[in-house]
């Protein structure tokens, strides 16, 4: 075996890391670890200077393993893997240590302990690095067809965009008509827009496009496969069919909560905002005195979240009422006003100018709706108001669609605590799922305005089009392989437990054996941790690699107790390090 | 790394490497990034705790907590509680009233038991069963599966511990029974089985009571 030449780079992240632990000490310490031939600090490892410094250090010192102790692999693992590759090293010889999120940011007041922890983590990484093996990404071909589930604003926008990029689309809608929730609305805010006209123009575009096949009255029954090659089983008007596609966009929306049991809701004089819009649209609105109550059924114990769209929509509707009948009176009772952005601020100002009254109430003293009167303890004035009302309008939140659970199970993607679809990462990967090739947009993901939904739909279409247009995709090779075929007894336990259906039992010359579908495997490791024969190896996360880390985890503490290793010095961080 | 990847044997390796407690963090139920890896982990942690208990080691040293990446405060709470609890327990053995060398031997036996085919098989079935939920209805409940597991685990753990206790030592069944904390008749039954498998042999017959010793690994006949 070639000689180990490990290089360790300790990033200062400006003062983000070096301000809270002794980075110089960690760098000096690393140099004494087995196999380490080089170590240095970088001011910002991810900067151009940092990256080129690492690259030249790899070449000059003939490094064959590279460790960067910096921030989260979520953002910069691809950066440093590429750096290794540029320097002629297999990218899987790179190992990341997170000493920012896992150390400096969480131990800001414990400099010495933080330094010790950073040493521990680097030592563990060095142990693992020694056992790393070169890997090549797995390649798979991609069927150039997308399935969009849900034909509301989001699904329609995503389908239209995908088709414009030259991708075949199958749009699956559960109802008999396209359009989703917006079809039932009147005027959209904050900038007034005719809801039905908006839907109609989108539907017309989608119908016109020959790349888009529309299936209405259709339910998804089965989903199988993996990025590049999914199979969606649909039943449409009694007939079952299977659609092969390379990617899936989830745009199944949400539904407005019917505020049963809230503020005396009766569907007649006390109605939801959705019903109010319906009356407005149909010209069936009666009465001159209106009281709107926001957060009706939201931000309580059952639904702690803010539905974001109700405040703005209520204000817009209040303005509509005032326009229709300037002599009418409108009160908006609110807990907080979710009224973000310049345009919403604008309609809020306009509403105040139009004489719409805003009364804030507290959660502990909610308004009481009686026949024709709403009593509320005004938060600001502290006095009880009795407001006459012909109609009370409850702005209730959007809640997750009931079918979301079933669909999430079919797709094998998670929901959050409120049963909305949960993206791979709220900030870093907001439209992706952890499962490759499946994307989410619109209110299926979280309550949002139509404009936000359309933006997300464009985003989802853009993300999905990357593999769809490339026609091939590279998948992380950290997957399960049958490391020792002789050991496998073909018992099928792994196949039964794999959450992704990535294992099949096949007949071979030496009996039944497990066989992994590389592209379908997400590398969760369940199979390897379960196989009683230990026949399965997790590539890049082998038992030996994990054990090597665990085995050295407590090493330094032992030596330190013996006094062999000096306590980290209290010297000020050099900051500049090896970076220019 | 998914919590579903956490091999029970690896948990024991950690204790053997010097950990006084092991914390496994997982996604919230229904929010697992690998779909259901956390549920698989839950099953594995449960059986590992049972094995620790079997060896007289406080199962509180192994903690699994579920949280989402957005619940930083919760993680701090869990981590701090874990830290405090484990600090209160002290090194493995101290709160259990066993000396360090004995604790180490028990951990090694537990690791061997958990790494062994037999327990892994039942453990896999356990997890598989949990996954499938009540497919078997009332006739075969989780409770019963637990009992079955206990029985198999009891034997497997005893056998692994006897092996380690006899390494380089000769002991009588009575003495083994005391050390392994099970009745002498069970020890004798295990010894008989183990002799058949070529794992142990009678070293000498002392004052009417035979003493046993372990066989070298090479002597184990191929299965
Ligand atoms: C009272 C109220 C007032 C509002 N006011 C405004 C406003 O003023 N301005 C604004 O911008 N926004 C407003 N909104 C928000 C707006 O309605 C949403 O932003 C929009 O509906 C989201 O579109 P979508 O396509 O994501 O979801 P939806 O409109 O919910 O569409 C989802 C579609 O998917 C279908 N579907 C669901 N599950 C499946 C399945 N399993 N298989 C196939 N199809 C499925 C549904 O049938 C539906 O057609 C308001 C909402 C409400 C409730
Ligand atoms: S669990 Fe192990 S022995 Fe059983 S089929 Fe899978 S790989 Fe083979
Ligand atoms: S690692 Fe996970 S996804 Fe891959 S084959 Fe094993 S159980 Fe399935």
PDB file of C-alpha atoms in Angstrom, chain A residues 223-343:
ATOM      1  CA  UNK A 223     -44.887   5.049  -6.935  1.00  0.00           C
ATOM      2  CA  UNK A 224     -41.725   3.095  -7.451  1.00  0.00           C
ATOM      3  CA  UNK A 225     -38.253   3.561  -8.814  1.00  0.00           C
ATOM      4  CA  UNK A 226     -35.607   6.192  -8.348  1.00  0.00           C
ATOM      5  CA  UNK A 227     -34.204   9.323  -9.948  1.00  0.00           C
ATOM      6  CA  UNK A 228     -34.155   9.005 -13.690  1.00  0.00           C
ATOM      7  CA  UNK A 229     -36.558   6.129 -13.712  1.00  0.00           C
ATOM      8  CA  UNK A 230     -39.660   6.485 -11.591  1.00  0.00           C
ATOM      9  CA  UNK A 231     -42.893   4.638 -12.184  1.00  0.00           C
ATOM     10  CA  UNK A 232     -46.128   6.337 -11.183  1.00  0.00           C
ATOM     11  CA  UNK A 233     -49.225   4.170 -11.081  1.00  0.00           C
ATOM     12  CA  UNK A 234     -52.351   6.253 -11.731  1.00  0.00           C
ATOM     13  CA  UNK A 235     -56.031   5.498 -11.802  1.00  0.00           C
ATOM     14  CA  UNK A 236     -57.971   7.934 -13.918  1.00  0.00           C
ATOM     15  CA  UNK A 237     -61.715   7.630 -14.319  1.00  0.00           C
ATOM     16  CA  UNK A 238     -61.594   3.982 -13.394  1.00  0.00           C
ATOM     17  CA  UNK A 239     -58.689   3.080 -15.653  1.00  0.00           C
ATOM     18  CA  UNK A 240     -55.286   2.198 -14.265  1.00  0.00           C
ATOM     19  CA  UNK A 241     -52.077   3.131 -16.069  1.00  0.00           C
ATOM     20  CA  UNK A 242     -48.371   3.379 -15.415  1.00  0.00           C
ATOM     21  CA  UNK A 243     -46.251   6.383 -16.257  1.00  0.00           C
ATOM     22  CA  UNK A 244     -42.485   6.180 -16.490  1.00  0.00           C
ATOM     23  CA  UNK A 245     -40.701   9.418 -15.717  1.00  0.00           C
ATOM     24  CA  UNK A 246     -37.340  10.790 -14.643  1.00  0.00           C
ATOM     25  CA  UNK A 247     -38.529  13.218 -12.000  1.00  0.00           C
ATOM     26  CA  UNK A 248     -41.608  14.074  -9.959  1.00  0.00           C
ATOM     27  CA  UNK A 249     -42.904  17.469  -8.829  1.00  0.00           C
ATOM     28  CA  UNK A 250     -45.249  17.485  -5.853  1.00  0.00           C
ATOM     29  CA  UNK A 251     -47.734  20.380  -6.011  1.00  0.00           C
ATOM     30  CA  UNK A 252     -50.704  19.014  -4.125  1.00  0.00           C
ATOM     31  CA  UNK A 253     -51.506  22.203  -2.261  1.00  0.00           C
ATOM     32  CA  UNK A 254     -53.352  22.643   1.005  1.00  0.00           C
ATOM     33  CA  UNK A 255     -56.931  23.272   2.073  1.00  0.00           C
ATOM     34  CA  UNK A 256     -58.467  26.114   4.073  1.00  0.00           C
ATOM     35  CA  UNK A 257     -59.547  25.001   7.521  1.00  0.00           C
ATOM     36  CA  UNK A 258     -63.292  25.003   7.960  1.00  0.00           C
ATOM     37  CA  UNK A 259     -63.362  26.797  11.311  1.00  0.00           C
ATOM     38  CA  UNK A 260     -65.849  24.435  12.905  1.00  0.00           C
ATOM     39  CA  UNK A 261     -66.226  25.227  16.598  1.00  0.00           C
ATOM     40  CA  UNK A 262     -64.243  28.449  16.372  1.00  0.00           C
ATOM     41  CA  UNK A 263     -65.822  31.836  17.230  1.00  0.00           C
ATOM     42  CA  UNK A 264     -69.314  30.481  16.729  1.00  0.00           C
ATOM     43  CA  UNK A 265     -68.799  29.463  13.095  1.00  0.00           C
ATOM     44  CA  UNK A 266     -72.133  28.508  11.507  1.00  0.00           C
ATOM     45  CA  UNK A 267     -71.514  28.953   7.783  1.00  0.00           C
ATOM     46  CA  UNK A 268     -74.283  31.570   7.596  1.00  0.00           C
ATOM     47  CA  UNK A 269     -73.590  34.680   9.614  1.00  0.00           C
ATOM     48  CA  UNK A 270     -70.234  33.519  10.865  1.00  0.00           C
ATOM     49  CA  UNK A 271     -68.309  32.299   7.834  1.00  0.00           C
ATOM     50  CA  UNK A 272     -64.789  31.564   6.715  1.00  0.00           C
ATOM     51  CA  UNK A 273     -62.755  33.907   4.549  1.00  0.00           C
ATOM     52  CA  UNK A 274     -62.990  31.346   1.765  1.00  0.00           C
ATOM     53  CA  UNK A 275     -66.808  31.422   1.927  1.00  0.00           C
ATOM     54  CA  UNK A 276     -66.717  35.203   2.138  1.00  0.00           C
ATOM     55  CA  UNK A 277     -64.766  35.380  -1.131  1.00  0.00           C
ATOM     56  CA  UNK A 278     -67.225  32.994  -2.690  1.00  0.00           C
ATOM     57  CA  UNK A 279     -70.108  35.316  -1.740  1.00  0.00           C
ATOM     58  CA  UNK A 280     -68.209  38.339  -3.016  1.00  0.00           C
ATOM     59  CA  UNK A 281     -67.570  36.637  -6.318  1.00  0.00           C
ATOM     60  CA  UNK A 282     -71.154  35.551  -6.741  1.00  0.00           C
ATOM     61  CA  UNK A 283     -72.436  38.971  -5.662  1.00  0.00           C
ATOM     62  CA  UNK A 284     -74.282  37.327  -2.829  1.00  0.00           C
ATOM     63  CA  UNK A 285     -72.761  39.294  -0.006  1.00  0.00           C
ATOM     64  CA  UNK A 286     -75.405  40.825   2.260  1.00  0.00           C
ATOM     65  CA  UNK A 287     -74.942  43.210   5.183  1.00  0.00           C
ATOM     66  CA  UNK A 288     -73.089  46.428   5.876  1.00  0.00           C
ATOM     67  CA  UNK A 289     -71.310  45.752   9.108  1.00  0.00           C
ATOM     68  CA  UNK A 290     -68.437  43.260   8.916  1.00  0.00           C
ATOM     69  CA  UNK A 291     -66.066  41.956  11.541  1.00  0.00           C
ATOM     70  CA  UNK A 292     -63.098  39.908  10.429  1.00  0.00           C
ATOM     71  CA  UNK A 293     -61.178  37.827  12.931  1.00  0.00           C
ATOM     72  CA  UNK A 294     -57.712  36.596  11.966  1.00  0.00           C
ATOM     73  CA  UNK A 295     -55.858  33.624  13.422  1.00  0.00           C
ATOM     74  CA  UNK A 296     -59.173  31.802  13.645  1.00  0.00           C
ATOM     75  CA  UNK A 297     -58.018  28.305  14.434  1.00  0.00           C
ATOM     76  CA  UNK A 298     -54.381  29.198  13.874  1.00  0.00           C
ATOM     77  CA  UNK A 299     -51.453  29.655  16.241  1.00  0.00           C
ATOM     78  CA  UNK A 300     -53.217  27.734  18.940  1.00  0.00           C
ATOM     79  CA  UNK A 301     -52.204  24.547  20.639  1.00  0.00           C
ATOM     80  CA  UNK A 302     -53.409  22.362  17.816  1.00  0.00           C
ATOM     81  CA  UNK A 303     -51.857  24.382  14.981  1.00  0.00           C
ATOM     82  CA  UNK A 304     -49.008  26.434  16.262  1.00  0.00           C
ATOM     83  CA  UNK A 305     -47.959  27.800  12.894  1.00  0.00           C
ATOM     84  CA  UNK A 306     -48.880  31.031  11.147  1.00  0.00           C
ATOM     85  CA  UNK A 307     -50.594  30.447   7.822  1.00  0.00           C
ATOM     86  CA  UNK A 308     -49.090  33.629   6.381  1.00  0.00           C
ATOM     87  CA  UNK A 309     -51.699  34.365   3.718  1.00  0.00           C
ATOM     88  CA  UNK A 310     -54.807  35.077   5.803  1.00  0.00           C
ATOM     89  CA  UNK A 311     -53.968  38.549   7.157  1.00  0.00           C
ATOM     90  CA  UNK A 312     -53.091  39.979   3.774  1.00  0.00           C
ATOM     91  CA  UNK A 313     -56.053  38.356   2.097  1.00  0.00           C
ATOM     92  CA  UNK A 314     -58.447  39.641   4.781  1.00  0.00           C
ATOM     93  CA  UNK A 315     -57.161  43.216   4.424  1.00  0.00           C
ATOM     94  CA  UNK A 316     -57.536  43.013   0.660  1.00  0.00           C
ATOM     95  CA  UNK A 317     -61.108  41.759   1.071  1.00  0.00           C
ATOM     96  CA  UNK A 318     -61.921  44.491   3.571  1.00  0.00           C
ATOM     97  CA  UNK A 319     -60.790  47.019   0.971  1.00  0.00           C
ATOM     98  CA  UNK A 320     -62.971  45.342  -1.660  1.00  0.00           C
ATOM     99  CA  UNK A 321     -65.983  45.680   0.616  1.00  0.00           C
ATOM    100  CA  UNK A 322     -65.227  49.337   1.198  1.00  0.00           C
ATOM    101  CA  UNK A 323     -64.955  49.892  -2.530  1.00  0.00           C
ATOM    102  CA  UNK A 324     -68.292  48.236  -3.173  1.00  0.00           C
ATOM    103  CA  UNK A 325     -70.019  50.047  -0.357  1.00  0.00           C
ATOM    104  CA  UNK A 326     -68.075  53.012   1.057  1.00  0.00           C
ATOM    105  CA  UNK A 327     -70.630  53.429   3.799  1.00  0.00           C
ATOM    106  CA  UNK A 328     -70.079  49.961   5.213  1.00  0.00           C
ATOM    107  CA  UNK A 329     -68.080  49.353   8.369  1.00  0.00           C
ATOM    108  CA  UNK A 330     -65.261  46.813   8.608  1.00  0.00           C
ATOM    109  CA  UNK A 331     -63.340  45.836  11.720  1.00  0.00           C
ATOM    110  CA  UNK A 332     -60.343  43.557  11.597  1.00  0.00           C
ATOM    111  CA  UNK A 333     -59.556  41.868  14.880  1.00  0.00           C
ATOM    112  CA  UNK A 334     -56.025  40.526  14.899  1.00  0.00           C
ATOM    113  CA  UNK A 335     -53.404  39.045  17.181  1.00  0.00           C
ATOM    114  CA  UNK A 336     -50.441  40.021  15.009  1.00  0.00           C
ATOM    115  CA  UNK A 337     -50.505  41.169  11.430  1.00  0.00           C
ATOM    116  CA  UNK A 338     -48.521  39.006   9.054  1.00  0.00           C
ATOM    117  CA  UNK A 339     -48.236  41.681   6.442  1.00  0.00           C
ATOM    118  CA  UNK A 340     -44.756  41.422   4.987  1.00  0.00           C
ATOM    119  CA  UNK A 341     -43.400  43.148   1.926  1.00  0.00           C
ATOM    120  CA  UNK A 342     -43.893  46.532   0.328  1.00  0.00           C
ATOM    121  CA  UNK A 343     -47.199  45.658  -1.349  1.00  0.00           C
TER     122      UNK A 343
END
